[in-house]
Amino acid sequence: MKSLIDKLIWKPFSEIDIADTFFDSLRVDYGDQKFNNWFLGKVKNGERALTLIENGKVYAFLYLKPENEAIELVERTLPAKPRLKIGTLKLDDSISQHRLGEGIIGVALWKWQESKRETIYVTVFEKHEKLIGLLLKFGFEKAGTKENGEIVLARSRKRIDYTNAYSSFPFVSPHTTKGGIIPINDSFHDRLFPYSESYYRSQEIEEVTAGNGVTKVYIGCPYTVTHYAVGDVVGIYRKYTGDASKGTRSAITSFCTITKIITVKDNGRIMMGEEQYLREAGNKTVFTQKELLTIYRYNKNVVMIEMLYNGFFQKGSNVTYWQLKNNGLFEDHPYNICYSIDQVKKILELGGSDVKNIIIN
């Protein structure tokens, strides 16, 4: 499936086969003529969708549409305001729904954040239970029902649910009190975070992200007990391992919120058995099973850190070792560095990010 995931591309509607059986369920839901008119209208307007196509067959499809109009519901009318609509979101049943699904929803939410529009919403029939469950996990709430029976699920920038990192994604909770650095050797970093600008890819960042999902599991081997806690915002620090100076080559490329921490081994004491360890790592880590076992068997300290990927720094804006050092932000071994929330904001600023569009009070 990795080969398919690498083929996520924003394509013009004109280059997508309207007759593909992938769209049959949409024809059933909305009617042949209505679907055809909608699709051909997008072709005429030169619009695009994020697609996964292999051997001419569509496996995934995401279409986004800016709107400024009222939404008519059975219960009420939602007044006109700037919104981003998820016009269509569909995955083929043969694809792992959760991993690719959360990645594509992540792309939609990033686009919403970038647009600075007040609301994002989607309409979906209640029979699509898996999709609805995933949308609810990412903070969408039911706003009402349309006359055709579709429910409207929406999120608002004015009412972000900071209960957990998923319901507030991609925004970082203003209630966060501390942060840190997760150091990852360059070769592993570029497998876990292939969309960072440290690593050249021909695809757009969102495309690669969708395929890899937004939940990441890193397995580290710190020298001592770490200070990390669930809810911490951490910078992903790409450690350059080459011969040249690390000053400009080692850098924070992106930032995440920690969602789970599992101590696997503590000073040689086994806290989790080998089989459970492999299950927990699942498909969210970049390590092969052989690499996972090597880490487990030959290190005294092993910690599994699950993170939700909130964002990345734009091209040329990775925060280098020298920038961190010169701003008093690299005064210890990376695993030991503990930042205040003001220092986290400083790193975001150094990375060229609009902090007020990341941490919303």
mmCIF file of C-alpha atoms in Angstrom:
data_model
loop_
_atom_site.group_PDB
_atom_site.id
_atom_site.type_symbol
_atom_site.label_atom_id
_atom_site.label_comp_id
_atom_site.label_asym_id
_atom_site.label_seq_id
_atom_site.Cartn_x
_atom_site.Cartn_y
_atom_site.Cartn_z
ATOM 1 C CA MET A 1 0.000 0.000 0.000
ATOM 2 C CA LYS A 2 2.948 2.355 0.446
ATOM 3 C CA SER A 3 3.249 2.643 -3.319
ATOM 4 C CA LEU A 4 -0.359 3.807 -3.473
ATOM 5 C CA ILE A 5 0.086 6.277 -0.610
ATOM 6 C CA ASP A 6 2.951 7.930 -2.493
ATOM 7 C CA LYS A 7 0.579 8.646 -5.402
ATOM 8 C CA LEU A 8 -1.662 11.154 -3.573
ATOM 9 C CA ILE A 9 -1.903 14.105 -5.964
ATOM 10 C CA TRP A 10 -4.005 17.242 -6.383
ATOM 11 C CA LYS A 11 -5.535 16.619 -9.805
ATOM 12 C CA PRO A 12 -7.907 18.670 -11.977
ATOM 13 C CA PHE A 13 -11.416 17.181 -12.193
ATOM 14 C CA SER A 14 -10.837 17.060 -15.964
ATOM 15 C CA GLU A 15 -8.171 14.372 -15.416
ATOM 16 C CA ILE A 16 -10.378 12.161 -13.210
ATOM 17 C CA ASP A 17 -12.632 9.501 -14.738
ATOM 18 C CA ILE A 18 -16.223 10.454 -13.909
ATOM 19 C CA ALA A 19 -17.322 6.887 -14.769
ATOM 20 C CA ASP A 20 -15.029 5.231 -12.191
ATOM 21 C CA THR A 21 -16.972 2.781 -10.008
ATOM 22 C CA PHE A 22 -15.431 4.592 -7.006
ATOM 23 C CA PHE A 23 -18.135 7.241 -7.464
ATOM 24 C CA ASP A 24 -21.052 4.746 -7.596
ATOM 25 C CA SER A 25 -21.988 5.305 -3.949
ATOM 26 C CA LEU A 26 -22.171 9.059 -4.573
ATOM 27 C CA ARG A 27 -24.476 8.414 -7.543
ATOM 28 C CA VAL A 28 -26.691 6.337 -5.241
ATOM 29 C CA ASP A 29 -26.691 9.015 -2.527
ATOM 30 C CA TYR A 30 -27.323 12.016 -4.783
ATOM 31 C CA GLY A 31 -28.656 10.617 -8.070
ATOM 32 C CA ASP A 32 -26.853 10.146 -11.386
ATOM 33 C CA GLN A 33 -27.876 13.433 -12.989
ATOM 34 C CA LYS A 34 -27.139 15.577 -9.942
ATOM 35 C CA PHE A 35 -23.722 13.962 -9.460
ATOM 36 C CA ASN A 36 -22.821 14.312 -13.161
ATOM 37 C CA ASN A 37 -23.873 17.975 -13.235
ATOM 38 C CA TRP A 38 -21.842 18.675 -10.100
ATOM 39 C CA PHE A 39 -18.735 16.895 -11.402
ATOM 40 C CA LEU A 40 -18.879 18.464 -14.893
ATOM 41 C CA GLY A 41 -19.363 21.887 -13.300
ATOM 42 C CA LYS A 42 -16.062 21.418 -11.451
ATOM 43 C CA VAL A 43 -14.407 20.381 -14.724
ATOM 44 C CA LYS A 44 -15.662 23.569 -16.381
ATOM 45 C CA ASN A 45 -14.361 25.708 -13.508
ATOM 46 C CA GLY A 46 -10.913 24.066 -13.597
ATOM 47 C CA GLU A 47 -11.135 22.878 -9.975
ATOM 48 C CA ARG A 48 -8.949 20.241 -8.287
ATOM 49 C CA ALA A 49 -9.284 17.414 -5.789
ATOM 50 C CA LEU A 50 -6.749 15.491 -3.724
ATOM 51 C CA THR A 51 -6.805 11.999 -5.227
ATOM 52 C CA LEU A 52 -5.152 8.635 -4.965
ATOM 53 C CA ILE A 53 -5.260 6.904 -8.341
ATOM 54 C CA GLU A 54 -3.553 3.647 -9.303
ATOM 55 C CA ASN A 55 -3.844 1.978 -12.730
ATOM 56 C CA GLY A 56 -6.678 4.352 -13.600
ATOM 57 C CA LYS A 57 -8.734 3.468 -10.506
ATOM 58 C CA VAL A 58 -9.620 6.059 -7.858
ATOM 59 C CA TYR A 59 -8.981 5.037 -4.227
ATOM 60 C CA ALA A 60 -9.311 8.359 -2.389
ATOM 61 C CA PHE A 61 -10.888 11.730 -3.119
ATOM 62 C CA LEU A 62 -11.008 15.056 -1.240
ATOM 63 C CA TYR A 63 -12.572 18.250 -2.591
ATOM 64 C CA LEU A 64 -12.596 21.548 -0.661
ATOM 65 C CA LYS A 65 -14.719 24.604 -1.414
ATOM 66 C CA PRO A 66 -14.646 28.123 0.122
ATOM 67 C CA GLU A 67 -18.174 29.413 0.823
ATOM 68 C CA ASN A 68 -19.857 32.556 2.146
ATOM 69 C CA GLU A 69 -23.508 31.525 2.037
ATOM 70 C CA ALA A 70 -26.240 30.521 4.475
ATOM 71 C CA ILE A 71 -26.862 26.822 5.208
ATOM 72 C CA GLU A 72 -30.486 25.717 5.267
ATOM 73 C CA LEU A 73 -31.188 23.054 7.893
ATOM 74 C CA VAL A 74 -34.415 21.380 9.004
ATOM 75 C CA GLU A 75 -33.951 22.815 12.488
ATOM 76 C CA ARG A 76 -32.738 26.332 11.567
ATOM 77 C CA THR A 77 -30.768 28.410 9.099
ATOM 78 C CA LEU A 78 -27.064 28.962 9.703
ATOM 79 C CA PRO A 79 -26.276 32.570 8.682
ATOM 80 C CA ALA A 80 -23.887 33.340 5.852
ATOM 81 C CA LYS A 81 -20.242 33.609 6.931
ATOM 82 C CA PRO A 82 -16.799 32.598 5.571
ATOM 83 C CA ARG A 83 -16.646 28.801 5.664
ATOM 84 C CA LEU A 84 -14.557 26.046 4.135
ATOM 85 C CA LYS A 85 -16.699 23.142 2.968
ATOM 86 C CA ILE A 86 -15.417 19.606 2.618
ATOM 87 C CA GLY A 87 -17.381 19.140 -0.582
ATOM 88 C CA THR A 88 -16.486 15.484 -1.004
ATOM 89 C CA LEU A 89 -14.460 13.084 1.148
ATOM 90 C CA LYS A 90 -14.431 9.436 0.163
ATOM 91 C CA LEU A 91 -12.075 6.475 0.584
ATOM 92 C CA ASP A 92 -12.235 3.116 -1.149
ATOM 93 C CA ASP A 93 -13.088 0.267 1.225
ATOM 94 C CA SER A 94 -9.878 -1.538 0.248
ATOM 95 C CA ILE A 95 -7.769 1.196 1.877
ATOM 96 C CA SER A 96 -7.048 1.324 5.593
ATOM 97 C CA GLN A 97 -9.763 3.735 6.620
ATOM 98 C CA HIS A 98 -8.196 5.025 9.811
ATOM 99 C CA ARG A 99 -4.660 5.892 8.749
ATOM 100 C CA LEU A 100 -5.279 7.423 5.341
ATOM 101 C CA GLY A 101 -8.598 8.835 6.546
ATOM 102 C CA GLU A 102 -7.041 10.758 9.432
ATOM 103 C CA GLY A 103 -4.338 12.051 7.098
ATOM 104 C CA ILE A 104 -6.821 13.397 4.562
ATOM 105 C CA ILE A 105 -8.948 14.972 7.302
ATOM 106 C CA GLY A 106 -5.709 16.478 8.589
ATOM 107 C CA VAL A 107 -5.106 18.065 5.170
ATOM 108 C CA ALA A 108 -8.629 19.549 5.186
ATOM 109 C CA LEU A 109 -8.098 20.987 8.664
ATOM 110 C CA TRP A 110 -4.692 22.441 7.725
ATOM 111 C CA LYS A 111 -6.281 24.120 4.699
ATOM 112 C CA TRP A 112 -8.977 25.509 7.004
ATOM 113 C CA GLN A 113 -6.341 26.855 9.392
ATOM 114 C CA GLU A 114 -4.439 28.459 6.504
ATOM 115 C CA SER A 115 -7.624 30.059 5.127
ATOM 116 C CA LYS A 116 -8.429 31.664 8.530
ATOM 117 C CA ARG A 117 -12.114 31.133 7.729
ATOM 118 C CA GLU A 118 -14.314 30.914 10.800
ATOM 119 C CA THR A 119 -15.894 27.530 10.114
ATOM 120 C CA ILE A 120 -15.259 24.238 8.334
ATOM 121 C CA TYR A 121 -18.110 21.819 7.677
ATOM 122 C CA VAL A 122 -19.105 18.673 5.837
ATOM 123 C CA THR A 123 -22.414 17.001 5.002
ATOM 124 C CA VAL A 124 -22.658 13.221 5.320
ATOM 125 C CA PHE A 125 -25.368 10.573 5.427
ATOM 126 C CA GLU A 126 -25.662 8.780 8.768
ATOM 127 C CA LYS A 127 -24.947 5.381 7.182
ATOM 128 C CA HIS A 128 -21.264 6.362 6.808
ATOM 129 C CA GLU A 129 -20.526 5.514 10.431
ATOM 130 C CA LYS A 130 -16.738 5.098 10.191
ATOM 131 C CA LEU A 131 -16.266 8.468 8.533
ATOM 132 C CA ILE A 132 -18.564 10.173 11.042
ATOM 133 C CA GLY A 133 -16.658 8.581 13.914
ATOM 134 C CA LEU A 134 -13.371 9.887 12.550
ATOM 135 C CA LEU A 135 -14.784 13.389 12.042
ATOM 136 C CA LEU A 136 -16.130 13.446 15.608
ATOM 137 C CA LYS A 137 -12.688 12.398 16.862
ATOM 138 C CA PHE A 138 -11.249 15.459 15.124
ATOM 139 C CA GLY A 139 -13.608 17.859 16.877
ATOM 140 C CA PHE A 140 -16.520 18.081 14.444
ATOM 141 C CA GLU A 141 -19.956 18.503 16.044
ATOM 142 C CA LYS A 142 -23.439 17.984 14.658
ATOM 143 C CA ALA A 143 -24.909 21.324 13.603
ATOM 144 C CA GLY A 144 -28.179 19.992 12.196
ATOM 145 C CA THR A 145 -29.823 18.028 9.390
ATOM 146 C CA LYS A 146 -30.506 18.931 5.764
ATOM 147 C CA GLU A 147 -33.811 18.187 4.045
ATOM 148 C CA ASN A 148 -32.278 15.277 2.109
ATOM 149 C CA GLY A 149 -31.357 13.555 5.398
ATOM 150 C CA GLU A 150 -27.657 14.455 5.473
ATOM 151 C CA ILE A 151 -26.267 15.601 8.786
ATOM 152 C CA VAL A 152 -24.049 18.664 8.917
ATOM 153 C CA LEU A 153 -20.866 18.332 10.975
ATOM 154 C CA ALA A 154 -18.913 21.498 11.675
ATOM 155 C CA ARG A 155 -16.047 23.073 13.594
ATOM 156 C CA SER A 156 -15.611 26.728 14.542
ATOM 157 C CA ARG A 157 -12.445 28.704 15.347
ATOM 158 C CA LYS A 158 -14.508 30.514 17.980
ATOM 159 C CA ARG A 159 -15.302 27.303 19.851
ATOM 160 C CA ILE A 160 -12.335 24.934 19.723
ATOM 161 C CA ASP A 161 -12.573 21.825 21.903
ATOM 162 C CA TYR A 162 -9.287 21.593 23.791
ATOM 163 C CA THR A 163 -10.265 18.364 25.563
ATOM 164 C CA ASN A 164 -7.505 16.557 23.679
ATOM 165 C CA ALA A 165 -5.038 17.120 20.845
ATOM 166 C CA TYR A 166 -7.305 15.468 18.241
ATOM 167 C CA SER A 167 -10.420 17.529 18.924
ATOM 168 C CA SER A 168 -8.388 20.758 18.709
ATOM 169 C CA PHE A 169 -6.161 19.728 15.759
ATOM 170 C CA PRO A 170 -4.364 21.447 14.081
ATOM 171 C CA PHE A 171 -4.421 24.152 16.732
ATOM 172 C CA VAL A 172 -2.241 23.929 19.843
ATOM 173 C CA SER A 173 -3.988 24.264 23.178
ATOM 174 C CA PRO A 174 -3.494 27.631 24.935
ATOM 175 C CA HIS A 175 -3.604 25.651 28.183
ATOM 176 C CA THR A 176 -0.282 23.973 27.342
ATOM 177 C CA THR A 177 2.296 24.848 29.999
ATOM 178 C CA LYS A 178 5.524 23.326 28.700
ATOM 179 C CA GLY A 179 7.348 21.771 25.784
ATOM 180 C CA GLY A 180 10.588 20.172 24.684
ATOM 181 C CA ILE A 181 12.586 18.657 21.845
ATOM 182 C CA ILE A 182 12.401 15.183 20.360
ATOM 183 C CA PRO A 183 15.834 14.467 18.764
ATOM 184 C CA ILE A 184 15.678 12.130 15.767
ATOM 185 C CA ASN A 185 18.655 11.100 13.628
ATOM 186 C CA ASP A 186 18.330 12.441 10.095
ATOM 187 C CA SER A 187 17.763 9.081 8.376
ATOM 188 C CA PHE A 188 14.892 8.138 10.708
ATOM 189 C CA HIS A 189 13.534 11.691 10.760
ATOM 190 C CA ASP A 190 13.201 11.702 6.990
ATOM 191 C CA ARG A 191 11.187 8.489 7.100
ATOM 192 C CA LEU A 192 8.888 9.604 9.916
ATOM 193 C CA PHE A 193 8.578 13.221 8.744
ATOM 194 C CA PRO A 194 9.253 13.037 4.978
ATOM 195 C CA TYR A 195 7.395 16.304 4.326
ATOM 196 C CA SER A 196 9.811 18.489 6.312
ATOM 197 C CA GLU A 197 11.733 20.916 4.118
ATOM 198 C CA SER A 198 15.015 19.316 5.230
ATOM 199 C CA TYR A 199 14.201 16.438 2.933
ATOM 200 C CA TYR A 200 13.451 16.922 -0.754
ATOM 201 C CA ARG A 201 10.208 15.515 -2.082
ATOM 202 C CA SER A 202 8.572 16.305 -5.399
ATOM 203 C CA GLN A 203 5.105 16.036 -3.897
ATOM 204 C CA GLU A 204 3.336 18.779 -2.002
ATOM 205 C CA ILE A 205 3.685 18.503 1.762
ATOM 206 C CA GLU A 206 -0.040 17.849 2.305
ATOM 207 C CA GLU A 207 -0.036 14.939 -0.128
ATOM 208 C CA VAL A 208 2.752 13.107 1.670
ATOM 209 C CA THR A 209 1.239 13.906 5.052
ATOM 210 C CA ALA A 210 -2.133 12.456 4.120
ATOM 211 C CA GLY A 211 -0.566 9.165 3.108
ATOM 212 C CA ASN A 212 1.542 8.913 6.241
ATOM 213 C CA GLY A 213 -1.198 9.946 8.666
ATOM 214 C CA VAL A 214 -0.933 12.649 11.329
ATOM 215 C CA THR A 215 -0.394 10.315 14.295
ATOM 216 C CA LYS A 216 3.293 9.508 14.729
ATOM 217 C CA VAL A 217 5.017 7.042 17.047
ATOM 218 C CA TYR A 218 8.674 7.636 17.845
ATOM 219 C CA ILE A 219 10.711 5.153 19.845
ATOM 220 C CA GLY A 220 13.639 6.707 21.642
ATOM 221 C CA CYS A 221 16.410 5.533 23.918
ATOM 222 C CA PRO A 222 17.100 8.417 26.345
ATOM 223 C CA TYR A 223 19.985 8.203 28.776
ATOM 224 C CA THR A 224 17.776 9.042 31.747
ATOM 225 C CA VAL A 225 14.105 9.412 32.648
ATOM 226 C CA THR A 226 12.574 12.139 30.459
ATOM 227 C CA HIS A 227 10.346 15.047 31.498
ATOM 228 C CA TYR A 228 7.806 14.633 28.696
ATOM 229 C CA ALA A 229 4.091 14.535 29.526
ATOM 230 C CA VAL A 230 0.862 14.144 27.550
ATOM 231 C CA GLY A 231 -0.139 17.549 26.171
ATOM 232 C CA ASP A 232 3.420 18.872 25.836
ATOM 233 C CA VAL A 233 4.262 20.635 22.576
ATOM 234 C CA VAL A 234 7.550 19.318 21.210
ATOM 235 C CA GLY A 235 9.807 20.452 18.408
ATOM 236 C CA ILE A 236 10.977 17.676 16.101
ATOM 237 C CA TYR A 237 14.742 18.119 15.998
ATOM 238 C CA ARG A 238 16.442 16.582 12.964
ATOM 239 C CA LYS A 239 19.954 15.551 14.081
ATOM 240 C CA TYR A 240 22.442 15.820 11.248
ATOM 241 C CA THR A 241 24.796 12.815 11.408
ATOM 242 C CA GLY A 242 27.166 13.727 8.576
ATOM 243 C CA ASP A 243 30.719 15.032 8.827
ATOM 244 C CA ALA A 244 30.014 18.720 8.238
ATOM 245 C CA SER A 245 29.088 21.208 10.967
ATOM 246 C CA LYS A 246 25.699 20.605 12.582
ATOM 247 C CA GLY A 247 25.133 24.338 13.152
ATOM 248 C CA THR A 248 22.847 24.886 10.182
ATOM 249 C CA ARG A 249 22.095 21.245 9.292
ATOM 250 C CA SER A 250 20.581 20.112 12.594
ATOM 251 C CA ALA A 251 17.255 21.874 13.044
ATOM 252 C CA ILE A 252 13.706 21.797 14.360
ATOM 253 C CA THR A 253 11.588 21.081 11.287
ATOM 254 C CA SER A 254 8.099 20.687 12.726
ATOM 255 C CA PHE A 255 6.076 20.549 15.944
ATOM 256 C CA CYS A 256 3.754 18.011 17.572
ATOM 257 C CA THR A 257 1.583 17.486 20.642
ATOM 258 C CA ILE A 258 2.330 14.401 22.746
ATOM 259 C CA THR A 259 -0.731 12.156 23.070
ATOM 260 C CA LYS A 260 0.721 9.081 24.774
ATOM 261 C CA ILE A 261 3.947 8.023 26.498
ATOM 262 C CA ILE A 262 4.817 4.402 27.222
ATOM 263 C CA THR A 263 7.944 3.362 29.104
ATOM 264 C CA VAL A 264 8.971 0.086 27.488
ATOM 265 C CA LYS A 265 12.243 -0.453 29.370
ATOM 266 C CA ASP A 266 13.557 1.484 32.354
ATOM 267 C CA ASN A 267 17.267 1.056 33.135
ATOM 268 C CA GLY A 268 17.102 -2.522 31.883
ATOM 269 C CA ARG A 269 13.842 -3.330 33.676
ATOM 270 C CA ILE A 270 11.255 -4.656 31.218
ATOM 271 C CA MET A 271 7.991 -2.722 31.532
ATOM 272 C CA MET A 272 6.377 -4.146 28.393
ATOM 273 C CA GLY A 273 6.797 -7.520 26.729
ATOM 274 C CA GLU A 274 8.185 -7.860 23.224
ATOM 275 C CA GLU A 275 4.923 -8.863 21.536
ATOM 276 C CA GLN A 276 2.914 -6.060 23.137
ATOM 277 C CA TYR A 277 5.660 -3.610 22.232
ATOM 278 C CA LEU A 278 5.405 -4.599 18.559
ATOM 279 C CA ARG A 279 1.597 -4.296 18.659
ATOM 280 C CA GLU A 280 1.746 -0.846 20.245
ATOM 281 C CA ALA A 281 4.226 0.362 17.627
ATOM 282 C CA GLY A 282 1.773 -0.768 14.934
ATOM 283 C CA ASN A 283 2.000 0.967 11.554
ATOM 284 C CA LYS A 284 2.504 4.482 12.922
ATOM 285 C CA THR A 285 6.250 4.155 13.295
ATOM 286 C CA VAL A 286 8.848 4.127 10.523
ATOM 287 C CA PHE A 287 10.906 1.337 12.039
ATOM 288 C CA THR A 288 10.861 -2.116 10.475
ATOM 289 C CA GLN A 289 10.146 -5.062 12.762
ATOM 290 C CA LYS A 290 13.846 -5.919 12.714
ATOM 291 C CA GLU A 291 14.758 -2.367 13.771
ATOM 292 C CA LEU A 292 12.082 -2.404 16.482
ATOM 293 C CA LEU A 293 13.481 -5.632 17.907
ATOM 294 C CA THR A 294 17.051 -4.307 17.795
ATOM 295 C CA ILE A 295 15.969 -1.227 19.746
ATOM 296 C CA TYR A 296 14.119 -3.377 22.261
ATOM 297 C CA ARG A 297 16.851 -5.951 22.828
ATOM 298 C CA TYR A 298 19.976 -3.769 22.889
ATOM 299 C CA ASN A 299 18.961 -0.670 24.877
ATOM 300 C CA LYS A 300 18.459 -0.259 28.617
ATOM 301 C CA ASN A 301 16.008 2.609 28.247
ATOM 302 C CA VAL A 302 13.235 2.515 25.641
ATOM 303 C CA VAL A 303 10.324 4.944 25.527
ATOM 304 C CA MET A 304 7.470 5.029 23.015
ATOM 305 C CA ILE A 305 6.138 8.522 22.322
ATOM 306 C CA GLU A 306 2.921 8.951 20.356
ATOM 307 C CA MET A 307 2.468 12.403 18.869
ATOM 308 C CA LEU A 308 -0.078 14.302 16.796
ATOM 309 C CA TYR A 309 1.623 16.285 14.041
ATOM 310 C CA ASN A 310 0.408 19.892 14.340
ATOM 311 C CA GLY A 311 2.513 21.623 11.724
ATOM 312 C CA PHE A 312 5.758 22.224 9.901
ATOM 313 C CA PHE A 313 8.015 25.171 9.171
ATOM 314 C CA GLN A 314 7.985 26.526 5.639
ATOM 315 C CA LYS A 315 10.865 26.159 3.202
ATOM 316 C CA GLY A 316 13.977 27.912 4.493
ATOM 317 C CA SER A 317 12.465 28.423 7.951
ATOM 318 C CA ASN A 318 13.621 25.363 9.875
ATOM 319 C CA VAL A 319 14.995 26.531 13.240
ATOM 320 C CA THR A 320 18.677 25.602 13.183
ATOM 321 C CA TYR A 321 20.930 24.580 16.049
ATOM 322 C CA TRP A 322 22.680 27.958 15.878
ATOM 323 C CA GLN A 323 19.391 29.837 16.070
ATOM 324 C CA LEU A 324 18.353 27.799 19.096
ATOM 325 C CA LYS A 325 21.768 28.228 20.735
ATOM 326 C CA ASN A 326 21.907 31.974 20.113
ATOM 327 C CA ASN A 327 18.459 32.419 21.664
ATOM 328 C CA GLY A 328 19.247 30.403 24.790
ATOM 329 C CA LEU A 329 17.060 27.518 23.615
ATOM 330 C CA PHE A 330 19.691 24.763 23.464
ATOM 331 C CA GLU A 331 21.489 24.656 26.801
ATOM 332 C CA ASP A 332 21.371 20.910 27.511
ATOM 333 C CA HIS A 333 21.049 17.509 25.857
ATOM 334 C CA PRO A 334 17.860 17.612 23.732
ATOM 335 C CA TYR A 335 16.071 14.978 25.837
ATOM 336 C CA ASN A 336 16.654 17.122 28.932
ATOM 337 C CA ILE A 337 15.505 20.454 27.501
ATOM 338 C CA CYS A 338 12.245 21.656 29.019
ATOM 339 C CA TYR A 339 10.656 24.778 27.519
ATOM 340 C CA SER A 340 8.155 27.200 28.972
ATOM 341 C CA ILE A 341 5.171 28.005 26.757
ATOM 342 C CA ASP A 342 6.770 31.387 25.966
ATOM 343 C CA GLN A 343 9.871 29.576 24.703
ATOM 344 C CA VAL A 344 7.657 27.300 22.570
ATOM 345 C CA LYS A 345 6.089 30.418 21.039
ATOM 346 C CA LYS A 346 9.562 31.839 20.405
ATOM 347 C CA ILE A 347 10.533 28.735 18.430
ATOM 348 C CA LEU A 348 7.322 29.004 16.390
ATOM 349 C CA GLU A 349 8.183 32.627 15.644
ATOM 350 C CA LEU A 350 11.744 31.706 14.647
ATOM 351 C CA GLY A 351 10.187 29.193 12.250
ATOM 352 C CA GLY A 352 8.168 31.948 10.592
ATOM 353 C CA SER A 353 4.822 30.733 11.925
ATOM 354 C CA ASP A 354 1.813 32.914 12.750
ATOM 355 C CA VAL A 355 1.586 31.993 16.431
ATOM 356 C CA LYS A 356 -1.882 33.568 16.789
ATOM 357 C CA ASN A 357 -3.132 31.212 14.086
ATOM 358 C CA ILE A 358 -1.684 28.183 15.895
ATOM 359 C CA ILE A 359 -2.499 28.929 19.538
ATOM 360 C CA ILE A 360 -5.976 30.456 19.704
ATOM 361 C CA ASN A 361 -7.219 31.653 23.110
#
